[in-house]
Coordinates of C-alpha atoms in Angstrom, one line a residue:
Chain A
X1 CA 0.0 0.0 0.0
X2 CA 1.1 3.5 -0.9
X3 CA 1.6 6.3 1.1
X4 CA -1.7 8.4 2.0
X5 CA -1.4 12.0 3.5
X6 CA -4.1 14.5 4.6
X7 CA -4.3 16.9 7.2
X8 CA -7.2 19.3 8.5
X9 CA -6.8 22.5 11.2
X10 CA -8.0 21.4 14.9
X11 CA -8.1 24.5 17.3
X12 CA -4.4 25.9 17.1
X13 CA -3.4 22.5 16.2
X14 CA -2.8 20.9 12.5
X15 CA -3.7 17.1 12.3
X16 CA -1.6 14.8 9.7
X17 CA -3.5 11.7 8.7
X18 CA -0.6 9.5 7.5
X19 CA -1.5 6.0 6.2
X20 CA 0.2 3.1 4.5
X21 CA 3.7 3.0 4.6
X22 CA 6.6 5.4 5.2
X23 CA 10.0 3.9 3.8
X24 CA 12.7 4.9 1.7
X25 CA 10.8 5.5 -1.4
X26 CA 7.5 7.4 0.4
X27 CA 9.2 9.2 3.1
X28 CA 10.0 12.6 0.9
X29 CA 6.4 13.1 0.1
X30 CA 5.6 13.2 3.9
X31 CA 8.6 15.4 4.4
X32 CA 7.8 17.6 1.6
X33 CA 4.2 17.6 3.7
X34 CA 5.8 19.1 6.9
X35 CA 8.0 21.2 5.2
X36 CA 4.9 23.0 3.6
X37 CA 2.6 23.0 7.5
X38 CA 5.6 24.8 8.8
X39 CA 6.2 26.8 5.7
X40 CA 2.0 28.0 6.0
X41 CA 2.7 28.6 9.7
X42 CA 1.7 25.6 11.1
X43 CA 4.1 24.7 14.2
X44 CA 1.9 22.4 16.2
X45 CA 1.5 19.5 14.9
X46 CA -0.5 16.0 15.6
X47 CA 0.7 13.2 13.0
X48 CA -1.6 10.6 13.0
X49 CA -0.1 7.1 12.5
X50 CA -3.1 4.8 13.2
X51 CA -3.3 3.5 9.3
X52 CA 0.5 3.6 8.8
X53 CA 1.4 -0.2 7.8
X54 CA 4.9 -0.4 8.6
X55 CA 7.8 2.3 9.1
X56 CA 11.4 2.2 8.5
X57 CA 14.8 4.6 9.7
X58 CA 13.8 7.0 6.7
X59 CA 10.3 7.8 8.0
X60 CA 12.1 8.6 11.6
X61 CA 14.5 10.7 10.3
X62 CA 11.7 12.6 8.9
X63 CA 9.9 13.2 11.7
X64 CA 12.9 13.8 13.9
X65 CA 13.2 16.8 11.0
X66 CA 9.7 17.7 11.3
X67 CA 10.2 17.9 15.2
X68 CA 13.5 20.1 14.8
X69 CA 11.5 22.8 12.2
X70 CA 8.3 23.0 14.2
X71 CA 10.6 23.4 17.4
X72 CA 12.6 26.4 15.8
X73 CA 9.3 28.0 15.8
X74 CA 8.3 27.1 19.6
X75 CA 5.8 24.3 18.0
X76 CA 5.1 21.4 18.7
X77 CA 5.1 17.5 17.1
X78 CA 2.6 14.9 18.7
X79 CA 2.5 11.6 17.8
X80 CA -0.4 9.4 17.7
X81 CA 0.2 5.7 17.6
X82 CA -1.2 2.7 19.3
X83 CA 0.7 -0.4 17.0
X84 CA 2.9 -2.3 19.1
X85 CA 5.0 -3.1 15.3
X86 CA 5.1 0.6 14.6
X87 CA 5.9 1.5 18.6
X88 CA 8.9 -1.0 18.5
X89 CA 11.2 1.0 16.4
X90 CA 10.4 4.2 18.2
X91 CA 11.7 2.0 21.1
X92 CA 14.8 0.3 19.8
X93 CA 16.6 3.8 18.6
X94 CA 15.2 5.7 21.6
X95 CA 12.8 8.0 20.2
X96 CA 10.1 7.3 23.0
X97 CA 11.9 9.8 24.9
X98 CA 11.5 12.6 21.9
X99 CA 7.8 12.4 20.6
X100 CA 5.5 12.4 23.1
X101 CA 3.1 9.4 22.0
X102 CA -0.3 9.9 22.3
X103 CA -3.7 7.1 21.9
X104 CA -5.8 8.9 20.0
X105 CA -6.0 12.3 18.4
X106 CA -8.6 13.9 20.9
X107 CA -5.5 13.1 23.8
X108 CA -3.3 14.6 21.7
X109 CA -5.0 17.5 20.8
X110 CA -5.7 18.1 24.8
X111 CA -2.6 17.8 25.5
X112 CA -0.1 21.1 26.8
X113 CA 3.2 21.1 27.5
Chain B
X1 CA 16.1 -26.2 1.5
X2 CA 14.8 -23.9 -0.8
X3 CA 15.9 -20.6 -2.2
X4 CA 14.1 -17.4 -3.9
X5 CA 16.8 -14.8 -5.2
X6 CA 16.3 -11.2 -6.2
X7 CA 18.7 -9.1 -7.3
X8 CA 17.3 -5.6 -8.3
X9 CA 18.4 -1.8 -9.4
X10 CA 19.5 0.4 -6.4
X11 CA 16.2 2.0 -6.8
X12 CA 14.6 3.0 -3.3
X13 CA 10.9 1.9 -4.9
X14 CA 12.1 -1.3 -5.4
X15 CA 12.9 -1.8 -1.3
X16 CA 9.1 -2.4 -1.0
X17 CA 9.3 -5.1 -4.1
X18 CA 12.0 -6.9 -2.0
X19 CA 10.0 -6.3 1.2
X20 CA 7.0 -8.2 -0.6
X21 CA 9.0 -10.8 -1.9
X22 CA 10.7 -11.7 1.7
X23 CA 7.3 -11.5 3.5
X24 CA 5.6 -13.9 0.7
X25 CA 8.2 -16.1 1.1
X26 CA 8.8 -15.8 4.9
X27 CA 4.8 -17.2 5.4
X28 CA 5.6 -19.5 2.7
X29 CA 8.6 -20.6 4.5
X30 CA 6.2 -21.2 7.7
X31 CA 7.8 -18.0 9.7
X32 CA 5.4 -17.3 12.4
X33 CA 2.9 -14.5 11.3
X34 CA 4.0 -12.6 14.4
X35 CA 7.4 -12.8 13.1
X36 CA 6.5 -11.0 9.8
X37 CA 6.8 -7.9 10.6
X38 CA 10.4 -8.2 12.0
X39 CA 11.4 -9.8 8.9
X40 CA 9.4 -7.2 6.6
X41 CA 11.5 -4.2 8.7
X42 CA 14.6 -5.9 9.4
X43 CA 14.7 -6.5 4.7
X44 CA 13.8 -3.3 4.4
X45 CA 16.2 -1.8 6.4
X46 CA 18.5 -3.8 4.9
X47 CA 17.7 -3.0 1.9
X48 CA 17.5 0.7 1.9
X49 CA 21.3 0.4 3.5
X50 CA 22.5 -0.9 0.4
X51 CA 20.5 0.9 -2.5
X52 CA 21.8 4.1 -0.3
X53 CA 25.2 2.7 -0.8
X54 CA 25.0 1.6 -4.1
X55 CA 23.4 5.0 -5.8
X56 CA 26.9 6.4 -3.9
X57 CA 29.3 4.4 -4.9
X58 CA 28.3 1.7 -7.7
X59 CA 24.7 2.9 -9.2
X60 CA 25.0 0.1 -11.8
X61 CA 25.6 -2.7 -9.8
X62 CA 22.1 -4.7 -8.8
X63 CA 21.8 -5.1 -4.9
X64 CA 21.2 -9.2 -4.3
X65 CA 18.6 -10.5 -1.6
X66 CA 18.8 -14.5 -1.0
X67 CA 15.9 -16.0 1.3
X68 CA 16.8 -19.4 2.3
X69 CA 14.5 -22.0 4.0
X70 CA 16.4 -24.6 5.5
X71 CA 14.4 -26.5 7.1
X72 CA 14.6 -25.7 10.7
X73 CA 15.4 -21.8 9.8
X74 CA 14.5 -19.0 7.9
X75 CA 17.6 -16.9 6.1
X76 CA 17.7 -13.6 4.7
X77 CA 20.9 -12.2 2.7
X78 CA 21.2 -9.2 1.6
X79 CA 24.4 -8.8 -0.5
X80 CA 25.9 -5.0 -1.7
X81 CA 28.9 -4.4 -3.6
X82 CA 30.2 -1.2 -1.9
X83 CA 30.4 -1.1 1.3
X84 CA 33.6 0.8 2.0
X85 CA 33.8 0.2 6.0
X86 CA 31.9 -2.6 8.5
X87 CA 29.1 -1.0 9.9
X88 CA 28.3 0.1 13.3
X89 CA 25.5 -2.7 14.8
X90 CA 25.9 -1.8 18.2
X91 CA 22.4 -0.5 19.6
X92 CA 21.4 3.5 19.8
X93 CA 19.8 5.6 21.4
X94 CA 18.9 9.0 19.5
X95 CA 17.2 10.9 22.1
X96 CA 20.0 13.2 22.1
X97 CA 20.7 13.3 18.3
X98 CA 17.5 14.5 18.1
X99 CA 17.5 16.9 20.6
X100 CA 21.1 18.5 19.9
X101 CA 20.5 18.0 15.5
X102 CA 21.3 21.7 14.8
X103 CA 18.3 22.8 13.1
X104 CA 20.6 23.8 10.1
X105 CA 20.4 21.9 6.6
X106 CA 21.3 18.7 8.3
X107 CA 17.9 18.8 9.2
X108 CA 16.4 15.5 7.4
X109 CA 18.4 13.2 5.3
X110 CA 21.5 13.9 7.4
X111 CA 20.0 14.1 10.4
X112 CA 20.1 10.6 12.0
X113 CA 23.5 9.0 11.7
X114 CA 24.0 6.7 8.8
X115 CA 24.1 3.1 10.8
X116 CA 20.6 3.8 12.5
X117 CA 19.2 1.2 9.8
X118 CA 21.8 -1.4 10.9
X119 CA 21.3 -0.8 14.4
X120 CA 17.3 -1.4 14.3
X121 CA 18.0 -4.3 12.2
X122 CA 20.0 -5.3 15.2
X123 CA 17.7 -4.3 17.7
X124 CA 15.3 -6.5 15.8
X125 CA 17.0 -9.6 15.0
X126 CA 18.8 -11.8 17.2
X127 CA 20.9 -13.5 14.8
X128 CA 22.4 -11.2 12.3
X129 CA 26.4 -11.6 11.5
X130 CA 27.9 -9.5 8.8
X131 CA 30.3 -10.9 6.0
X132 CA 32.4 -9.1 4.0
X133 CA 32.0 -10.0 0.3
X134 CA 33.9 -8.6 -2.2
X135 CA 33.8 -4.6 -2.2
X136 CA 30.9 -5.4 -0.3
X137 CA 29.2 -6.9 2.8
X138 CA 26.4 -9.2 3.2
X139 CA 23.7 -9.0 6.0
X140 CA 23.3 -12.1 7.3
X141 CA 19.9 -12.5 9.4
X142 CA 18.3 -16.2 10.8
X143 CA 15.1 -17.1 12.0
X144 CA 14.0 -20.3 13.7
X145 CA 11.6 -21.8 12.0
X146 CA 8.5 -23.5 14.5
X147 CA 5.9 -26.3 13.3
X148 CA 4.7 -24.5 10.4
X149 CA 8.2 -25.0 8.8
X150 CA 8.5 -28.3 9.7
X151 CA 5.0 -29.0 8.3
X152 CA 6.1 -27.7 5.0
X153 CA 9.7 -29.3 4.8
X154 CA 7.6 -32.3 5.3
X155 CA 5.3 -31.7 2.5
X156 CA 7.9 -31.1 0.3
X157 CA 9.4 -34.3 1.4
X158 CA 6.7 -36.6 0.3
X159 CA 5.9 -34.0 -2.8
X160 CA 9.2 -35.6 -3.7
X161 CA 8.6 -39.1 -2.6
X162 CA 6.2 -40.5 -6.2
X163 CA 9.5 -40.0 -8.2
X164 CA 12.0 -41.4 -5.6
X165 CA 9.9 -44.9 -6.2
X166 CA 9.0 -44.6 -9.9

Protein backbone atom coordinates (compact mmCIF):
# COMPACT_ATOMS: atom_id res chain seq x y z
CA UNK A 1 0.00 0.00 0.00
CA UNK A 2 1.14 3.50 -0.88
CA UNK A 3 1.62 6.34 1.15
CA UNK A 4 -1.66 8.36 2.05
CA UNK A 5 -1.40 12.01 3.50
CA UNK A 6 -4.06 14.45 4.64
CA UNK A 7 -4.26 16.92 7.19
CA UNK A 8 -7.25 19.35 8.47
CA UNK A 9 -6.83 22.47 11.17
CA UNK A 10 -8.04 21.42 14.93
CA UNK A 11 -8.08 24.54 17.31
CA UNK A 12 -4.35 25.87 17.09
CA UNK A 13 -3.42 22.50 16.24
CA UNK A 14 -2.83 20.89 12.54
CA UNK A 15 -3.67 17.14 12.32
CA UNK A 16 -1.65 14.77 9.70
CA UNK A 17 -3.52 11.72 8.71
CA UNK A 18 -0.55 9.46 7.46
CA UNK A 19 -1.54 6.00 6.17
CA UNK A 20 0.22 3.14 4.49
CA UNK A 21 3.74 3.00 4.60
CA UNK A 22 6.62 5.39 5.17
CA UNK A 23 10.02 3.91 3.84
CA UNK A 24 12.73 4.87 1.74
CA UNK A 25 10.83 5.54 -1.42
CA UNK A 26 7.53 7.41 0.38
CA UNK A 27 9.20 9.24 3.15
CA UNK A 28 10.01 12.60 0.90
CA UNK A 29 6.42 13.09 0.06
CA UNK A 30 5.62 13.20 3.94
CA UNK A 31 8.63 15.45 4.44
CA UNK A 32 7.80 17.61 1.65
CA UNK A 33 4.16 17.57 3.74
CA UNK A 34 5.78 19.14 6.91
CA UNK A 35 8.05 21.20 5.23
CA UNK A 36 4.89 22.96 3.58
CA UNK A 37 2.63 22.97 7.52
CA UNK A 38 5.59 24.77 8.81
CA UNK A 39 6.20 26.84 5.70
CA UNK A 40 2.04 27.99 5.97
CA UNK A 41 2.74 28.64 9.74
CA UNK A 42 1.66 25.64 11.14
CA UNK A 43 4.07 24.72 14.17
CA UNK A 44 1.86 22.36 16.19
CA UNK A 45 1.46 19.55 14.91
CA UNK A 46 -0.51 15.97 15.60
CA UNK A 47 0.68 13.23 12.97
CA UNK A 48 -1.58 10.60 13.02
CA UNK A 49 -0.07 7.06 12.51
CA UNK A 50 -3.07 4.82 13.18
CA UNK A 51 -3.28 3.50 9.34
CA UNK A 52 0.52 3.63 8.76
CA UNK A 53 1.42 -0.24 7.76
CA UNK A 54 4.85 -0.42 8.61
CA UNK A 55 7.79 2.26 9.11
CA UNK A 56 11.44 2.23 8.52
CA UNK A 57 14.77 4.64 9.70
CA UNK A 58 13.81 6.96 6.71
CA UNK A 59 10.34 7.79 8.00
CA UNK A 60 12.07 8.60 11.64
CA UNK A 61 14.46 10.73 10.26
CA UNK A 62 11.68 12.62 8.88
CA UNK A 63 9.89 13.25 11.69
CA UNK A 64 12.86 13.77 13.92
CA UNK A 65 13.16 16.80 11.00
CA UNK A 66 9.74 17.71 11.29
CA UNK A 67 10.25 17.90 15.22
CA UNK A 68 13.54 20.11 14.80
CA UNK A 69 11.54 22.80 12.19
CA UNK A 70 8.30 23.00 14.16
CA UNK A 71 10.62 23.41 17.44
CA UNK A 72 12.59 26.42 15.84
CA UNK A 73 9.26 28.00 15.85
CA UNK A 74 8.29 27.13 19.64
CA UNK A 75 5.83 24.25 17.97
CA UNK A 76 5.07 21.38 18.66
CA UNK A 77 5.07 17.53 17.08
CA UNK A 78 2.58 14.92 18.74
CA UNK A 79 2.47 11.59 17.77
CA UNK A 80 -0.40 9.38 17.75
CA UNK A 81 0.17 5.72 17.64
CA UNK A 82 -1.15 2.71 19.27
CA UNK A 83 0.67 -0.40 17.00
CA UNK A 84 2.85 -2.35 19.06
CA UNK A 85 4.95 -3.12 15.26
CA UNK A 86 5.09 0.62 14.63
CA UNK A 87 5.87 1.49 18.61
CA UNK A 88 8.91 -1.00 18.47
CA UNK A 89 11.22 1.02 16.43
CA UNK A 90 10.35 4.23 18.23
CA UNK A 91 11.75 1.99 21.12
CA UNK A 92 14.80 0.27 19.78
CA UNK A 93 16.58 3.81 18.60
CA UNK A 94 15.20 5.67 21.55
CA UNK A 95 12.78 8.01 20.19
CA UNK A 96 10.06 7.29 22.97
CA UNK A 97 11.90 9.79 24.91
CA UNK A 98 11.55 12.56 21.89
CA UNK A 99 7.75 12.39 20.61
CA UNK A 100 5.47 12.38 23.10
CA UNK A 101 3.14 9.36 21.99
CA UNK A 102 -0.32 9.95 22.25
CA UNK A 103 -3.68 7.10 21.91
CA UNK A 104 -5.79 8.93 20.03
CA UNK A 105 -6.01 12.26 18.37
CA UNK A 106 -8.56 13.86 20.92
CA UNK A 107 -5.47 13.14 23.77
CA UNK A 108 -3.27 14.55 21.73
CA UNK A 109 -5.03 17.46 20.79
CA UNK A 110 -5.68 18.09 24.80
CA UNK A 111 -2.64 17.83 25.50
CA UNK A 112 -0.13 21.07 26.82
CA UNK A 113 3.23 21.12 27.48
CA UNK B 1 16.10 -26.25 1.53
CA UNK B 2 14.79 -23.91 -0.80
CA UNK B 3 15.92 -20.55 -2.21
CA UNK B 4 14.08 -17.37 -3.86
CA UNK B 5 16.83 -14.82 -5.16
CA UNK B 6 16.28 -11.20 -6.22
CA UNK B 7 18.66 -9.07 -7.31
CA UNK B 8 17.32 -5.62 -8.26
CA UNK B 9 18.41 -1.82 -9.36
CA UNK B 10 19.50 0.42 -6.41
CA UNK B 11 16.15 1.96 -6.79
CA UNK B 12 14.57 3.02 -3.34
CA UNK B 13 10.95 1.94 -4.90
CA UNK B 14 12.08 -1.35 -5.38
CA UNK B 15 12.89 -1.84 -1.34
CA UNK B 16 9.12 -2.41 -1.01
CA UNK B 17 9.34 -5.12 -4.12
CA UNK B 18 11.96 -6.86 -1.99
CA UNK B 19 9.96 -6.33 1.15
CA UNK B 20 7.01 -8.23 -0.56
CA UNK B 21 9.02 -10.76 -1.92
CA UNK B 22 10.69 -11.70 1.72
CA UNK B 23 7.32 -11.49 3.54
CA UNK B 24 5.65 -13.90 0.65
CA UNK B 25 8.22 -16.07 1.12
CA UNK B 26 8.78 -15.79 4.88
CA UNK B 27 4.77 -17.20 5.36
CA UNK B 28 5.61 -19.51 2.65
CA UNK B 29 8.64 -20.62 4.52
CA UNK B 30 6.23 -21.20 7.70
CA UNK B 31 7.80 -17.97 9.72
CA UNK B 32 5.39 -17.26 12.39
CA UNK B 33 2.88 -14.54 11.31
CA UNK B 34 3.97 -12.64 14.39
CA UNK B 35 7.43 -12.77 13.08
CA UNK B 36 6.55 -11.03 9.78
CA UNK B 37 6.79 -7.92 10.62
CA UNK B 38 10.40 -8.17 12.01
CA UNK B 39 11.41 -9.84 8.95
CA UNK B 40 9.37 -7.21 6.55
CA UNK B 41 11.51 -4.20 8.71
CA UNK B 42 14.58 -5.90 9.35
CA UNK B 43 14.68 -6.51 4.69
CA UNK B 44 13.82 -3.30 4.41
CA UNK B 45 16.20 -1.78 6.38
CA UNK B 46 18.54 -3.84 4.92
CA UNK B 47 17.67 -3.03 1.88
CA UNK B 48 17.52 0.70 1.92
CA UNK B 49 21.26 0.43 3.49
CA UNK B 50 22.54 -0.87 0.38
CA UNK B 51 20.45 0.90 -2.53
CA UNK B 52 21.84 4.07 -0.32
CA UNK B 53 25.18 2.74 -0.82
CA UNK B 54 24.96 1.64 -4.10
CA UNK B 55 23.41 5.04 -5.83
CA UNK B 56 26.95 6.38 -3.94
CA UNK B 57 29.25 4.41 -4.95
CA UNK B 58 28.29 1.69 -7.72
CA UNK B 59 24.68 2.87 -9.22
CA UNK B 60 24.97 0.08 -11.81
CA UNK B 61 25.57 -2.70 -9.81
CA UNK B 62 22.10 -4.74 -8.80
CA UNK B 63 21.80 -5.14 -4.91
CA UNK B 64 21.19 -9.17 -4.27
CA UNK B 65 18.65 -10.49 -1.56
CA UNK B 66 18.77 -14.54 -1.02
CA UNK B 67 15.88 -15.95 1.26
CA UNK B 68 16.82 -19.42 2.31
CA UNK B 69 14.45 -21.98 3.95
CA UNK B 70 16.40 -24.61 5.47
CA UNK B 71 14.38 -26.55 7.09
CA UNK B 72 14.61 -25.73 10.75
CA UNK B 73 15.45 -21.75 9.77
CA UNK B 74 14.50 -19.02 7.94
CA UNK B 75 17.63 -16.91 6.09
CA UNK B 76 17.65 -13.59 4.70
CA UNK B 77 20.86 -12.23 2.67
CA UNK B 78 21.18 -9.23 1.62
CA UNK B 79 24.40 -8.76 -0.49
CA UNK B 80 25.86 -4.97 -1.68
CA UNK B 81 28.85 -4.40 -3.59
CA UNK B 82 30.18 -1.20 -1.87
CA UNK B 83 30.39 -1.12 1.33
CA UNK B 84 33.62 0.80 2.00
CA UNK B 85 33.79 0.22 5.99
CA UNK B 86 31.88 -2.64 8.50
CA UNK B 87 29.10 -0.97 9.89
CA UNK B 88 28.34 0.12 13.32
CA UNK B 89 25.50 -2.66 14.75
CA UNK B 90 25.90 -1.81 18.16
CA UNK B 91 22.42 -0.49 19.57
CA UNK B 92 21.44 3.51 19.80
CA UNK B 93 19.83 5.63 21.40
CA UNK B 94 18.91 8.96 19.47
CA UNK B 95 17.19 10.95 22.05
CA UNK B 96 19.98 13.17 22.09
CA UNK B 97 20.74 13.30 18.30
CA UNK B 98 17.50 14.54 18.07
CA UNK B 99 17.55 16.89 20.59
CA UNK B 100 21.14 18.48 19.91
CA UNK B 101 20.47 17.95 15.46
CA UNK B 102 21.27 21.74 14.77
CA UNK B 103 18.26 22.81 13.15
CA UNK B 104 20.57 23.79 10.13
CA UNK B 105 20.45 21.88 6.57
CA UNK B 106 21.29 18.71 8.34
CA UNK B 107 17.86 18.82 9.23
CA UNK B 108 16.45 15.48 7.36
CA UNK B 109 18.41 13.15 5.31
CA UNK B 110 21.54 13.87 7.41
CA UNK B 111 20.03 14.10 10.41
CA UNK B 112 20.07 10.59 11.97
CA UNK B 113 23.49 8.99 11.66
CA UNK B 114 23.99 6.73 8.84
CA UNK B 115 24.10 3.12 10.77
CA UNK B 116 20.60 3.80 12.51
CA UNK B 117 19.22 1.19 9.80
CA UNK B 118 21.76 -1.37 10.88
CA UNK B 119 21.27 -0.84 14.42
CA UNK B 120 17.26 -1.38 14.33
CA UNK B 121 18.05 -4.34 12.22
CA UNK B 122 20.05 -5.28 15.22
CA UNK B 123 17.68 -4.29 17.74
CA UNK B 124 15.33 -6.54 15.85
CA UNK B 125 17.00 -9.61 15.02
CA UNK B 126 18.76 -11.80 17.19
CA UNK B 127 20.89 -13.50 14.79
CA UNK B 128 22.44 -11.25 12.32
CA UNK B 129 26.40 -11.56 11.52
CA UNK B 130 27.87 -9.51 8.81
CA UNK B 131 30.29 -10.92 5.99
CA UNK B 132 32.36 -9.12 3.99
CA UNK B 133 31.99 -10.00 0.31
CA UNK B 134 33.92 -8.59 -2.23
CA UNK B 135 33.82 -4.62 -2.18
CA UNK B 136 30.86 -5.39 -0.33
CA UNK B 137 29.16 -6.89 2.79
CA UNK B 138 26.39 -9.23 3.20
CA UNK B 139 23.68 -9.01 5.98
CA UNK B 140 23.30 -12.06 7.27
CA UNK B 141 19.88 -12.55 9.37
CA UNK B 142 18.26 -16.18 10.85
CA UNK B 143 15.09 -17.08 11.98
CA UNK B 144 14.03 -20.31 13.68
CA UNK B 145 11.59 -21.82 12.03
CA UNK B 146 8.53 -23.52 14.54
CA UNK B 147 5.93 -26.33 13.34
CA UNK B 148 4.73 -24.47 10.37
CA UNK B 149 8.22 -24.97 8.83
CA UNK B 150 8.51 -28.28 9.73
CA UNK B 151 5.02 -28.96 8.32
CA UNK B 152 6.12 -27.71 5.01
CA UNK B 153 9.69 -29.34 4.83
CA UNK B 154 7.58 -32.32 5.34
CA UNK B 155 5.35 -31.72 2.46
CA UNK B 156 7.93 -31.06 0.30
CA UNK B 157 9.40 -34.32 1.38
CA UNK B 158 6.70 -36.60 0.26
CA UNK B 159 5.93 -33.97 -2.84
CA UNK B 160 9.15 -35.58 -3.72
CA UNK B 161 8.61 -39.13 -2.62
CA UNK B 162 6.19 -40.53 -6.18
CA UNK B 163 9.52 -39.98 -8.17
CA UNK B 164 12.04 -41.39 -5.58
CA UNK B 165 9.91 -44.89 -6.24
CA UNK B 166 9.03 -44.63 -9.94
Amino acid sequence: MDLSLSNRPEGDKTVVEVGGEIDVYTAPRLREQLVDLVADGKYHLVVDMERVDFLDSTGLGVLVGGLKRVRAHDGSLRLVCTQERILKIFRITGLTKVFPIHDSVEDALAATD
Amino acid sequence: MTTVTVRFSALPAHVRTARLVAAAVARRSGVDEAVLDEVRLAVGEACSRAVDLHQRHAPDVPVTLALTDAGTSFRVEVVDAASPEAPDASPIDLAETAENADAGDGFDGGILPSNVGIAVISGLVDDLAVERRGDGLALCMTWPLGGHGQRAAAEAQSAKAPQATA
